mmCIF file of C-alpha atoms in Angstrom:
data_model
loop_
_atom_site.group_PDB
_atom_site.id
_atom_site.type_symbol
_atom_site.label_atom_id
_atom_site.label_comp_id
_atom_site.label_asym_id
_atom_site.label_seq_id
_atom_site.Cartn_x
_atom_site.Cartn_y
_atom_site.Cartn_z
ATOM 1 C CA MET A 1 -38.583 30.095 -32.473
ATOM 2 C CA ILE A 2 -35.388 29.061 -33.738
ATOM 3 C CA ALA A 3 -33.774 29.555 -29.957
ATOM 4 C CA PHE A 4 -36.601 27.572 -28.707
ATOM 5 C CA SER A 5 -36.192 24.670 -30.966
ATOM 6 C CA SER A 6 -32.384 24.436 -30.208
ATOM 7 C CA CYS A 7 -33.140 24.432 -26.511
ATOM 8 C CA THR A 8 -35.544 21.531 -26.822
ATOM 9 C CA SER A 9 -33.790 19.659 -29.199
ATOM 10 C CA LYS A 10 -32.560 16.084 -28.471
ATOM 11 C CA HIS A 11 -29.040 17.274 -29.331
ATOM 12 C CA PRO A 12 -28.792 20.954 -28.750
ATOM 13 C CA GLY A 13 -26.827 22.655 -31.410
ATOM 14 C CA PHE A 14 -27.828 20.122 -34.045
ATOM 15 C CA LYS A 15 -30.069 19.355 -36.935
ATOM 16 C CA LYS A 16 -32.191 16.855 -38.126
ATOM 17 C CA ALA A 17 -32.244 15.292 -41.575
ATOM 18 C CA LYS A 18 -35.296 13.519 -42.438
ATOM 19 C CA SER A 19 -33.441 10.119 -42.236
ATOM 20 C CA GLY A 20 -33.245 10.968 -38.760
ATOM 21 C CA LEU A 21 -29.451 11.733 -39.150
ATOM 22 C CA TYR A 22 -28.348 14.793 -36.587
ATOM 23 C CA TYR A 23 -25.988 16.968 -37.939
ATOM 24 C CA LYS A 24 -23.961 20.325 -37.389
ATOM 25 C CA PHE A 25 -21.552 21.960 -39.614
ATOM 26 C CA LEU A 26 -18.418 23.868 -37.865
ATOM 27 C CA VAL A 27 -16.771 24.926 -41.071
ATOM 28 C CA GLU A 28 -19.014 24.876 -44.336
ATOM 29 C CA ASN A 29 -17.499 25.881 -47.648
ATOM 30 C CA LYS A 30 -20.356 25.845 -49.978
ATOM 31 C CA ASP A 31 -18.435 27.133 -52.722
ATOM 32 C CA SER A 32 -16.298 23.940 -52.931
ATOM 33 C CA SER A 33 -17.374 20.604 -54.539
ATOM 34 C CA LYS A 34 -19.272 17.767 -52.774
ATOM 35 C CA ALA A 35 -17.879 14.072 -53.223
ATOM 36 C CA GLN A 36 -19.790 11.837 -55.286
ATOM 37 C CA LYS A 37 -20.522 8.211 -55.004
ATOM 38 C CA ASP A 38 -17.401 5.922 -55.277
ATOM 39 C CA GLU A 39 -14.965 8.909 -55.218
ATOM 40 C CA ILE A 40 -12.086 8.345 -52.335
ATOM 41 C CA LEU A 41 -12.357 11.072 -49.387
ATOM 42 C CA SER A 42 -9.216 11.988 -47.683
ATOM 43 C CA LEU A 43 -10.330 13.228 -44.360
ATOM 44 C CA ARG A 44 -9.661 13.243 -40.600
ATOM 45 C CA LEU A 45 -12.526 11.117 -38.726
ATOM 46 C CA LYS A 46 -12.895 10.571 -34.613
ATOM 47 C CA TYR A 47 -15.940 9.015 -33.028
ATOM 48 C CA SER A 48 -16.607 8.942 -29.695
ATOM 49 C CA TYR A 49 -19.260 7.432 -27.038
ATOM 50 C CA LYS A 50 -20.093 9.678 -24.037
ATOM 51 C CA ASP A 51 -16.939 11.188 -23.151
ATOM 52 C CA SER A 52 -15.022 8.358 -24.483
ATOM 53 C CA THR A 53 -13.155 8.249 -27.893
ATOM 54 C CA ILE A 54 -13.603 4.973 -29.886
ATOM 55 C CA PHE A 55 -11.347 6.050 -32.841
ATOM 56 C CA ASP A 56 -9.428 8.684 -33.981
ATOM 57 C CA SER A 57 -7.446 8.682 -37.054
ATOM 58 C CA LYS A 58 -4.889 11.676 -35.706
ATOM 59 C CA GLY A 59 -4.044 12.139 -39.153
ATOM 60 C CA GLU A 60 -5.252 11.945 -42.996
ATOM 61 C CA MET A 61 -7.328 8.721 -43.570
ATOM 62 C CA MET A 62 -8.801 7.527 -47.032
ATOM 63 C CA ILE A 63 -12.314 6.060 -47.669
ATOM 64 C CA PRO A 64 -14.454 5.349 -50.416
ATOM 65 C CA LEU A 65 -17.875 7.199 -50.410
ATOM 66 C CA THR A 66 -20.181 4.378 -50.800
ATOM 67 C CA ILE A 67 -24.058 4.407 -50.664
ATOM 68 C CA SER A 68 -24.864 1.740 -47.835
ATOM 69 C CA GLY A 69 -28.764 2.062 -48.014
ATOM 70 C CA SER A 70 -29.135 2.584 -44.319
ATOM 71 C CA LYS A 71 -30.861 5.436 -43.674
ATOM 72 C CA GLY A 72 -29.077 8.128 -41.335
ATOM 73 C CA ASP A 73 -25.491 6.473 -41.491
ATOM 74 C CA ILE A 74 -22.032 8.260 -41.708
ATOM 75 C CA PHE A 75 -22.205 8.125 -45.518
ATOM 76 C CA GLU A 76 -25.352 10.174 -45.647
ATOM 77 C CA GLY A 77 -23.352 12.707 -43.750
ATOM 78 C CA LEU A 78 -20.124 12.545 -45.476
ATOM 79 C CA ALA A 79 -22.271 13.155 -48.584
ATOM 80 C CA MET A 80 -23.513 16.142 -47.566
ATOM 81 C CA MET A 81 -19.767 17.756 -46.964
ATOM 82 C CA HIS A 82 -17.916 19.876 -48.893
ATOM 83 C CA THR A 83 -13.992 20.073 -49.226
ATOM 84 C CA GLY A 84 -12.668 22.115 -46.454
ATOM 85 C CA ASP A 85 -15.897 21.336 -44.309
ATOM 86 C CA SER A 86 -15.583 20.287 -40.446
ATOM 87 C CA ALA A 87 -18.767 18.902 -39.049
ATOM 88 C CA SER A 88 -20.414 16.562 -36.647
ATOM 89 C CA PHE A 89 -23.144 14.079 -37.003
ATOM 90 C CA ILE A 90 -25.097 11.892 -34.317
ATOM 91 C CA ILE A 91 -25.577 8.466 -35.277
ATOM 92 C CA ASN A 92 -27.421 5.498 -33.629
ATOM 93 C CA ALA A 93 -24.511 2.997 -32.528
ATOM 94 C CA ASP A 94 -26.534 -0.277 -33.059
ATOM 95 C CA SER A 95 -27.250 0.777 -36.559
ATOM 96 C CA PHE A 96 -23.357 1.999 -36.904
ATOM 97 C CA PHE A 97 -21.865 -1.320 -35.498
ATOM 98 C CA ILE A 98 -24.204 -3.555 -37.078
ATOM 99 C CA LYS A 99 -25.377 -2.075 -40.494
ATOM 100 C CA THR A 100 -22.435 -0.012 -41.361
ATOM 101 C CA ALA A 101 -19.298 -1.745 -39.719
ATOM 102 C CA LYS A 102 -21.535 -5.129 -40.169
ATOM 103 C CA MET A 103 -20.389 -6.368 -36.886
ATOM 104 C CA PRO A 104 -22.485 -9.384 -35.151
ATOM 105 C CA GLN A 105 -23.528 -6.954 -32.546
ATOM 106 C CA ARG A 106 -22.365 -3.754 -30.846
ATOM 107 C CA PRO A 107 -19.662 -3.922 -28.273
ATOM 108 C CA PRO A 108 -20.792 -4.893 -24.807
ATOM 109 C CA PHE A 109 -19.611 -1.515 -22.992
ATOM 110 C CA ILE A 110 -22.130 0.256 -25.163
ATOM 111 C CA ASP A 111 -25.477 0.826 -24.012
ATOM 112 C CA SER A 112 -28.678 -0.105 -26.164
ATOM 113 C CA ASN A 113 -30.259 2.352 -28.317
ATOM 114 C CA SER A 114 -27.261 4.760 -27.454
ATOM 115 C CA THR A 115 -25.721 7.358 -29.924
ATOM 116 C CA LEU A 116 -22.295 7.848 -31.031
ATOM 117 C CA LYS A 117 -20.870 11.312 -31.887
ATOM 118 C CA PHE A 118 -18.593 11.491 -35.226
ATOM 119 C CA ASP A 119 -16.137 14.476 -36.045
ATOM 120 C CA VAL A 120 -15.081 14.743 -39.300
ATOM 121 C CA LYS A 121 -12.969 16.922 -41.453
ATOM 122 C CA LEU A 122 -13.128 16.337 -45.220
ATOM 123 C CA LEU A 123 -9.796 17.584 -46.913
ATOM 124 C CA SER A 124 -10.284 16.379 -50.518
ATOM 125 C CA HIS A 125 -12.271 14.032 -52.576
ATOM 126 C CA ARG A 126 -11.145 12.450 -56.034
ATOM 127 C CA THR A 127 -11.936 9.758 -58.694
ATOM 128 C CA LYS A 128 -9.963 6.579 -58.114
ATOM 129 C CA GLU A 129 -8.055 7.394 -61.221
ATOM 130 C CA ALA A 130 -6.933 10.951 -59.992
ATOM 131 C CA LEU A 131 -6.253 9.440 -56.673
ATOM 132 C CA GLU A 132 -3.840 7.177 -58.306
ATOM 133 C CA LYS A 133 -2.266 9.802 -60.561
ATOM 134 C CA PHE A 134 -2.051 11.995 -57.357
ATOM 135 C CA LEU A 135 -0.236 9.126 -55.142
ATOM 136 C CA ALA A 136 2.231 8.377 -58.200
ATOM 137 C CA LYS A 137 3.152 12.019 -58.421
ATOM 138 C CA LYS A 138 3.581 12.028 -54.582
ATOM 139 C CA ARG A 139 6.122 9.110 -54.515
ATOM 140 C CA GLN A 140 7.830 10.661 -57.812
ATOM 141 C CA ASP A 141 8.268 13.822 -55.805
ATOM 142 C CA ALA A 142 9.392 12.153 -52.547
ATOM 143 C CA MET A 143 11.789 9.730 -54.161
ATOM 144 C CA VAL A 144 13.325 13.024 -55.846
ATOM 145 C CA LYS A 145 13.628 15.069 -52.677
ATOM 146 C CA GLU A 146 14.891 12.108 -50.603
ATOM 147 C CA PRO A 147 18.603 12.847 -51.107
ATOM 148 C CA SER A 148 18.271 16.640 -50.225
ATOM 149 C CA ARG A 149 16.446 15.673 -47.123
ATOM 150 C CA ILE A 150 19.184 13.620 -45.946
ATOM 151 C CA GLU A 151 21.859 16.060 -47.076
ATOM 152 C CA LYS A 152 19.904 18.916 -45.123
ATOM 153 C CA TYR A 153 19.904 16.851 -41.886
ATOM 154 C CA VAL A 154 23.904 15.818 -42.156
ATOM 155 C CA LYS A 155 24.805 19.403 -42.783
ATOM 156 C CA SER A 156 22.286 20.750 -39.825
ATOM 157 C CA LYS A 157 23.845 18.261 -37.287
ATOM 158 C CA GLY A 158 27.417 18.591 -38.306
ATOM 159 C CA ILE A 159 27.693 14.816 -39.206
ATOM 160 C CA THR A 160 31.038 13.788 -40.622
ATOM 161 C CA ALA A 161 30.791 10.352 -40.932
ATOM 162 C CA THR A 162 30.672 8.596 -44.405
ATOM 163 C CA PRO A 163 27.620 6.434 -45.264
ATOM 164 C CA THR A 164 28.606 2.504 -45.640
ATOM 165 C CA ALA A 165 28.093 0.920 -49.214
ATOM 166 C CA SER A 166 24.303 0.542 -48.746
ATOM 167 C CA GLY A 167 23.802 4.167 -47.752
ATOM 168 C CA LEU A 168 23.301 3.860 -43.961
ATOM 169 C CA TYR A 169 25.024 6.671 -41.777
ATOM 170 C CA PHE A 170 26.415 5.144 -38.357
ATOM 171 C CA ILE A 171 26.974 7.735 -35.919
ATOM 172 C CA GLU A 172 28.419 6.366 -32.632
ATOM 173 C CA ASP A 173 28.086 8.844 -30.031
ATOM 174 C CA THR A 174 28.946 6.200 -27.132
ATOM 175 C CA LYS A 175 31.851 3.655 -27.736
ATOM 176 C CA GLY A 176 30.701 0.003 -26.236
ATOM 177 C CA LYS A 177 32.915 -2.670 -25.583
ATOM 178 C CA GLY A 178 33.076 -6.352 -26.569
ATOM 179 C CA ALA A 179 32.388 -8.211 -29.498
ATOM 180 C CA LYS A 180 29.778 -7.273 -32.262
ATOM 181 C CA PRO A 181 26.566 -9.238 -32.296
ATOM 182 C CA GLY A 182 26.894 -12.421 -34.855
ATOM 183 C CA PRO A 183 24.109 -13.396 -37.218
ATOM 184 C CA LYS A 184 22.579 -15.858 -34.732
ATOM 185 C CA ASP A 185 23.138 -13.926 -31.468
ATOM 186 C CA TYR A 186 20.409 -12.065 -29.530
ATOM 187 C CA VAL A 187 20.454 -8.404 -28.763
ATOM 188 C CA LYS A 188 18.632 -6.319 -25.988
ATOM 189 C CA ILE A 189 18.333 -2.736 -27.001
ATOM 190 C CA HIS A 190 16.321 0.575 -26.368
ATOM 191 C CA TYR A 191 15.652 2.553 -29.230
ATOM 192 C CA SER A 192 13.526 4.986 -31.037
ATOM 193 C CA VAL A 193 12.375 5.785 -34.742
ATOM 194 C CA SER A 194 11.400 9.007 -36.346
ATOM 195 C CA THR A 195 11.662 10.927 -39.491
ATOM 196 C CA ILE A 196 14.500 12.928 -39.852
ATOM 197 C CA GLU A 197 12.549 16.103 -39.145
ATOM 198 C CA GLY A 198 11.482 14.758 -35.854
ATOM 199 C CA LYS A 199 8.339 13.035 -35.932
ATOM 200 C CA LEU A 200 8.211 10.362 -33.437
ATOM 201 C CA PHE A 201 6.857 6.750 -34.331
ATOM 202 C CA TYR A 202 8.162 4.854 -31.642
ATOM 203 C CA SER A 203 10.588 4.977 -28.348
ATOM 204 C CA SER A 204 11.312 1.902 -25.827
ATOM 205 C CA PHE A 205 13.566 4.620 -23.762
ATOM 206 C CA LYS A 206 10.904 4.579 -20.935
ATOM 207 C CA ASN A 207 9.959 1.071 -20.775
ATOM 208 C CA PRO A 208 11.158 -0.778 -17.953
ATOM 209 C CA GLU A 209 12.561 -3.572 -20.046
ATOM 210 C CA PRO A 210 14.527 -3.592 -23.331
ATOM 211 C CA HIS A 211 13.662 -5.098 -26.373
ATOM 212 C CA LEU A 212 14.839 -8.653 -27.078
ATOM 213 C CA MET A 213 15.765 -9.388 -30.713
ATOM 214 C CA GLN A 214 17.417 -12.159 -32.728
ATOM 215 C CA MET A 215 19.713 -10.878 -35.287
ATOM 216 C CA ASP A 216 18.346 -13.227 -37.955
ATOM 217 C CA GLY A 217 15.043 -12.911 -37.057
ATOM 218 C CA GLN A 218 12.311 -10.174 -38.504
ATOM 219 C CA LEU A 219 13.924 -6.720 -37.952
ATOM 220 C CA GLU A 220 11.582 -4.006 -38.908
ATOM 221 C CA THR A 221 14.156 -2.662 -41.133
ATOM 222 C CA GLN A 222 17.339 -3.546 -43.311
ATOM 223 C CA GLY A 223 18.932 -0.271 -41.707
ATOM 224 C CA LEU A 224 18.125 -1.398 -38.224
ATOM 225 C CA LYS A 225 19.756 -4.920 -38.820
ATOM 226 C CA GLU A 226 22.702 -3.403 -40.518
ATOM 227 C CA GLY A 227 23.123 -0.704 -37.867
ATOM 228 C CA LEU A 228 23.067 -3.749 -35.104
ATOM 229 C CA SER A 229 25.713 -5.546 -36.571
ATOM 230 C CA LEU A 230 28.378 -2.811 -36.451
ATOM 231 C CA MET A 231 27.643 -1.903 -32.619
ATOM 232 C CA THR A 232 29.329 -3.268 -29.366
ATOM 233 C CA LYS A 233 27.571 -3.772 -26.151
ATOM 234 C CA GLY A 234 27.259 -0.599 -24.154
ATOM 235 C CA SER A 235 27.327 1.551 -27.553
ATOM 236 C CA LYS A 236 24.718 4.292 -28.128
ATOM 237 C CA VAL A 237 24.221 5.304 -31.732
ATOM 238 C CA ARG A 238 22.282 7.213 -34.394
ATOM 239 C CA LEU A 239 21.399 5.795 -38.008
ATOM 240 C CA ILE A 240 20.237 7.918 -40.723
ATOM 241 C CA VAL A 241 18.821 5.019 -42.924
ATOM 242 C CA PRO A 242 17.426 5.798 -46.429
ATOM 243 C CA SER A 243 14.106 4.353 -47.469
ATOM 244 C CA LYS A 244 15.580 2.064 -49.606
ATOM 245 C CA LEU A 245 16.946 0.148 -46.242
ATOM 246 C CA ALA A 246 13.777 1.097 -44.479
ATOM 247 C CA PHE A 247 9.846 1.311 -46.068
ATOM 248 C CA GLY A 248 10.501 2.301 -49.367
ATOM 249 C CA GLN A 249 7.228 3.046 -50.864
ATOM 250 C CA GLY A 250 5.795 3.638 -47.402
ATOM 251 C CA ASN A 251 3.244 2.103 -45.464
ATOM 252 C CA ASN A 252 0.125 2.853 -43.296
ATOM 253 C CA SER A 253 2.431 4.822 -40.936
ATOM 254 C CA VAL A 254 5.299 5.947 -43.268
ATOM 255 C CA GLU A 255 5.334 8.253 -46.045
ATOM 256 C CA PRO A 256 6.739 7.006 -49.147
ATOM 257 C CA TYR A 257 10.735 7.642 -49.523
ATOM 258 C CA THR A 258 11.012 8.772 -45.926
ATOM 259 C CA PRO A 259 14.479 8.602 -44.378
ATOM 260 C CA LEU A 260 14.291 7.324 -40.942
ATOM 261 C CA LEU A 261 16.322 8.309 -37.901
ATOM 262 C CA TYR A 262 17.124 5.591 -35.478
ATOM 263 C CA GLU A 263 18.568 5.990 -31.742
ATOM 264 C CA ILE A 264 19.780 3.091 -30.511
ATOM 265 C CA GLN A 265 21.597 1.721 -27.050
ATOM 266 C CA LEU A 266 22.804 -1.624 -27.247
ATOM 267 C CA VAL A 267 22.435 -3.177 -23.594
ATOM 268 C CA ASP A 268 23.709 -6.531 -24.364
ATOM 269 C CA VAL A 269 24.197 -9.188 -26.413
ATOM 270 C CA MET A 270 23.923 -12.870 -25.962
ATOM 271 C CA SER A 271 24.598 -16.515 -27.808
ATOM 272 C CA LYS A 272 22.024 -18.812 -28.446
ATOM 273 C CA ALA A 273 23.451 -20.780 -25.354
ATOM 274 C CA GLN A 274 22.952 -17.834 -23.141
ATOM 275 C CA TYR A 275 19.685 -16.852 -24.471
ATOM 276 C CA ASN A 276 18.649 -20.330 -23.533
ATOM 277 C CA LYS A 277 19.915 -20.242 -20.078
ATOM 278 C CA GLU A 278 18.402 -16.848 -19.564
ATOM 279 C CA GLN A 279 14.963 -18.299 -20.726
ATOM 280 C CA ASP A 280 15.166 -21.440 -18.202
ATOM 281 C CA ILE A 281 16.321 -18.785 -15.210
ATOM 282 C CA LEU A 282 13.101 -16.519 -16.146
ATOM 283 C CA LYS A 283 10.699 -19.378 -16.507
ATOM 284 C CA LYS A 284 11.557 -21.003 -13.237
ATOM 285 C CA LYS A 285 11.527 -17.707 -11.545
ATOM 286 C CA ALA A 286 7.967 -17.380 -13.209
ATOM 287 C CA VAL A 287 6.823 -20.449 -11.558
ATOM 288 C CA VAL A 288 7.898 -19.302 -8.149
ATOM 289 C CA ASP A 289 6.513 -15.673 -8.351
ATOM 290 C CA ALA A 290 3.066 -17.693 -9.261
ATOM 291 C CA GLU A 291 3.196 -19.760 -6.361
ATOM 292 C CA ASN A 292 3.986 -16.716 -4.101
ATOM 293 C CA ALA A 293 0.992 -14.879 -5.764
ATOM 294 C CA LYS A 294 -1.026 -17.872 -4.943
ATOM 295 C CA LYS A 295 -0.057 -18.026 -1.390
ATOM 296 C CA GLN A 296 -0.813 -14.499 -0.779
ATOM 297 C CA GLU A 297 -4.048 -14.189 -2.944
ATOM 298 C CA PRO A 298 -6.353 -15.180 0.471
ATOM 299 C CA GLU A 299 -4.982 -12.683 2.291
ATOM 300 C CA LEU A 300 -5.305 -9.812 -0.329
ATOM 301 C CA LEU A 301 -8.987 -10.955 -0.775
ATOM 302 C CA LYS A 302 -9.615 -10.597 3.190
ATOM 303 C CA LYS A 303 -7.695 -7.392 3.538
ATOM 304 C CA TYR A 304 -9.660 -5.764 0.335
ATOM 305 C CA VAL A 305 -13.054 -6.806 1.801
ATOM 306 C CA SER A 306 -12.148 -5.883 5.362
ATOM 307 C CA GLU A 307 -10.888 -2.075 4.068
ATOM 308 C CA ASN A 308 -14.099 -1.841 1.852
ATOM 309 C CA LYS A 309 -16.095 -3.154 4.896
ATOM 310 C CA ILE A 310 -18.027 -6.050 2.415
ATOM 311 C CA THR A 311 -20.436 -7.899 4.055
ATOM 312 C CA VAL A 312 -21.924 -10.090 1.210
ATOM 313 C CA LYS A 313 -20.655 -13.603 1.128
ATOM 314 C CA PRO A 314 -18.716 -15.451 -1.760
ATOM 315 C CA THR A 315 -20.634 -17.973 -3.942
ATOM 316 C CA ALA A 316 -19.137 -21.534 -4.049
ATOM 317 C CA SER A 317 -16.981 -20.885 -6.559
ATOM 318 C CA GLY A 318 -15.694 -17.786 -4.608
ATOM 319 C CA LEU A 319 -16.886 -15.267 -6.317
#
């Protein structure tokens, strides 16, 4: 009977709660505790529509366990979980987007009366007060460990450079030529940024064009700004940036008191006048490119229609 019920279920392998919520536990730790209303959940969460992922936390995220009053919502599913559990939930898409996410309507690419699949791993749950104490201790531990993290990296790479007065390590791997960028200059760079242990946040080295930055603009960290001011055109460097010159107590991507590693190639240095001249050239080129594209468009349309054997006539607007 169980096998027959599973095979004929609307969602095979899932059980159905009285509320209409479909659920399936992949790992269930009944000896662990369940979260209570208003506690903060630490979890990994992904939800998808058909075979397409709409959201993936990829790492730990935190949300409060609220009671929304909507039957069969994701919070009902989360309230079923114990610490360490992994589970999947099937939820009505309209209900999630409109009632839970408070959107005016579901996204247009999602069919009416369709469902979303949520995959969740519950890492922990804490009261707000317990979470604040936990995070405070985590920050304190990270602050204490940061100098030894930097020292370990410097020693493992055989780095002999002496840090600047601010604490920045400037390691020049390729010497450049020319003057260093001034405070009003523009620079073109390729760069990557990661933790010194190797967790990559961003890299532009495979991009076709370098980043354009103004030295007195809003650069992402003080360490990047100081490092660029020490470079010359054509140089390649590594910067070890202590957290006080980076993101300090952290942000959504970077943990508290995390030293960063920048790898930078300074492609070009331009004065304000040179920058303005280049922008004028690029604007004129954009106009020419647009005119050429406009002239080529009829032939491209004609070619596509012919190759795909399209026989319908366009509307008055050309559609």
